[in-house]
Amino acid sequence: MSDHITLHVARYRPEKASETTFDAFELPCPKEWVVLDGLNHIKDRMDGTLSYRWSCRMGICGSCGMLVNGEPKLACATFLSDYAPGPVRVEPLRNFPVIRDLVVEMGDFMSKLTRIKPWIVRQVEKPLSDGEYRQTPGELDEYKQFSMCINCMLCYSACPIYGLDPHFIGPAAIALAQRYNLDSRDEGAAERMQILSEHDGIWGCTFVGECTKVCPKHVDPAGAIQRYKLQSAVEWVKAFVLPRAAQ
Amino acid sequence: MRHNAVYTPYHPRWHRTRVSTYWWLGRWSYFLFILRELSSIFVAWVVIYLLVLVAAVSKSAVRYQQFLDWSRNPFMLSLNILSLLFIVLHAVTWFNLAPQAMVVHVGGRRLPGSLIAISNYAGLVAVSIVILGLLLIRW
Ligand code: SF4
Ligand code: FES
């Protein structure tokens, strides 16, 4: 195995050019280096103008999402040695506008996230003196998988539907809606259903399934969306058969 | 908090790439997805074909014979073979995806996804055996 690897890094510098170009950097490639280590090496020693996001280095903050050889990946969880002898192409996440180099604009995702009310909704709050809302381990298991989402947006980058129709509310937002719907303390499912049963909600999804494949946290957003569809269809049938009971 | 925060997508300096019309050729999984979507046309065709069969049988023996002759021509044969392939693809992909959409609890425990897929296949095999049995009894 060679101890060096070449990174082709996408550069977009709006003040200089209106198109993306690629810069090649030859880096050392110790086996414990992830793509993010490579980028930090470039930034520290080769080209300080390279822009990219990162924070935790351990797959928690969700800020280092980018395309590595065309696949949406967390740069801090993708080993360079897996791509030896290279070269490795590093690009900003697909389906988002690029602000600079590897930094994408995520305002769209943020506004979609707030639309699904990702917090516990209560019709009537208990007074504080009644203590906390209790939950059994079984009740926790119902939604735990969906609560693992780190908002890295890899799933949006993998989703061709979102690429074609940016109005689609998208995988992670729906998975997070499910996270709260399935929480025994929450009472907001009906409110969320109103937003998600719109045209740009769950029915926009045609189950390509790529979101689930790229998710670094095994959230299975595709599964969340299909479960939602099933639930919504069942409610529709119920309302049809028993118009009164469904209200 | 602004609940109806409006995202303004236009910004002169952001760089955007358009999704190519041929995006589904770029990856095997996207291509398979398009094939699955396409399979619905063949499912619809088989439904129509069966309805024509039923109509012919209910009319007369002559009509039924005409239907058989019509089905025998090479174009219809190849169309139906192609439909069979697409329907198998449709069924297999559907069964494999079912566990993601369905969460079944039995006695307070969540059934593993593989069991849901397996029970789908078992259902398919059972129905096929019944149909095969009916055909064999006729002969
Ligand atoms: S669902 Fe997975 S891929 Fe999507 S934002 Fe959450 S952690 Fe990232
Ligand atoms: S740096 Fe935090 S997830 Fe990669």
JSON list of C-alpha atoms in Angstrom, two decimals, chain A residues 206 220 237:
[
{"chain": "A", "resi": 206, "resn": "THR", "atom": "CA", "xyz": [-41.40, 7.13, -4.18]},
{"chain": "A", "resi": 220, "resn": "ASP", "atom": "CA", "xyz": [-33.81, 4.36, 8.31]},
{"chain": "A", "resi": 237, "resn": "VAL", "atom": "CA", "xyz": [-59.81, 4.29, 5.08]}
]
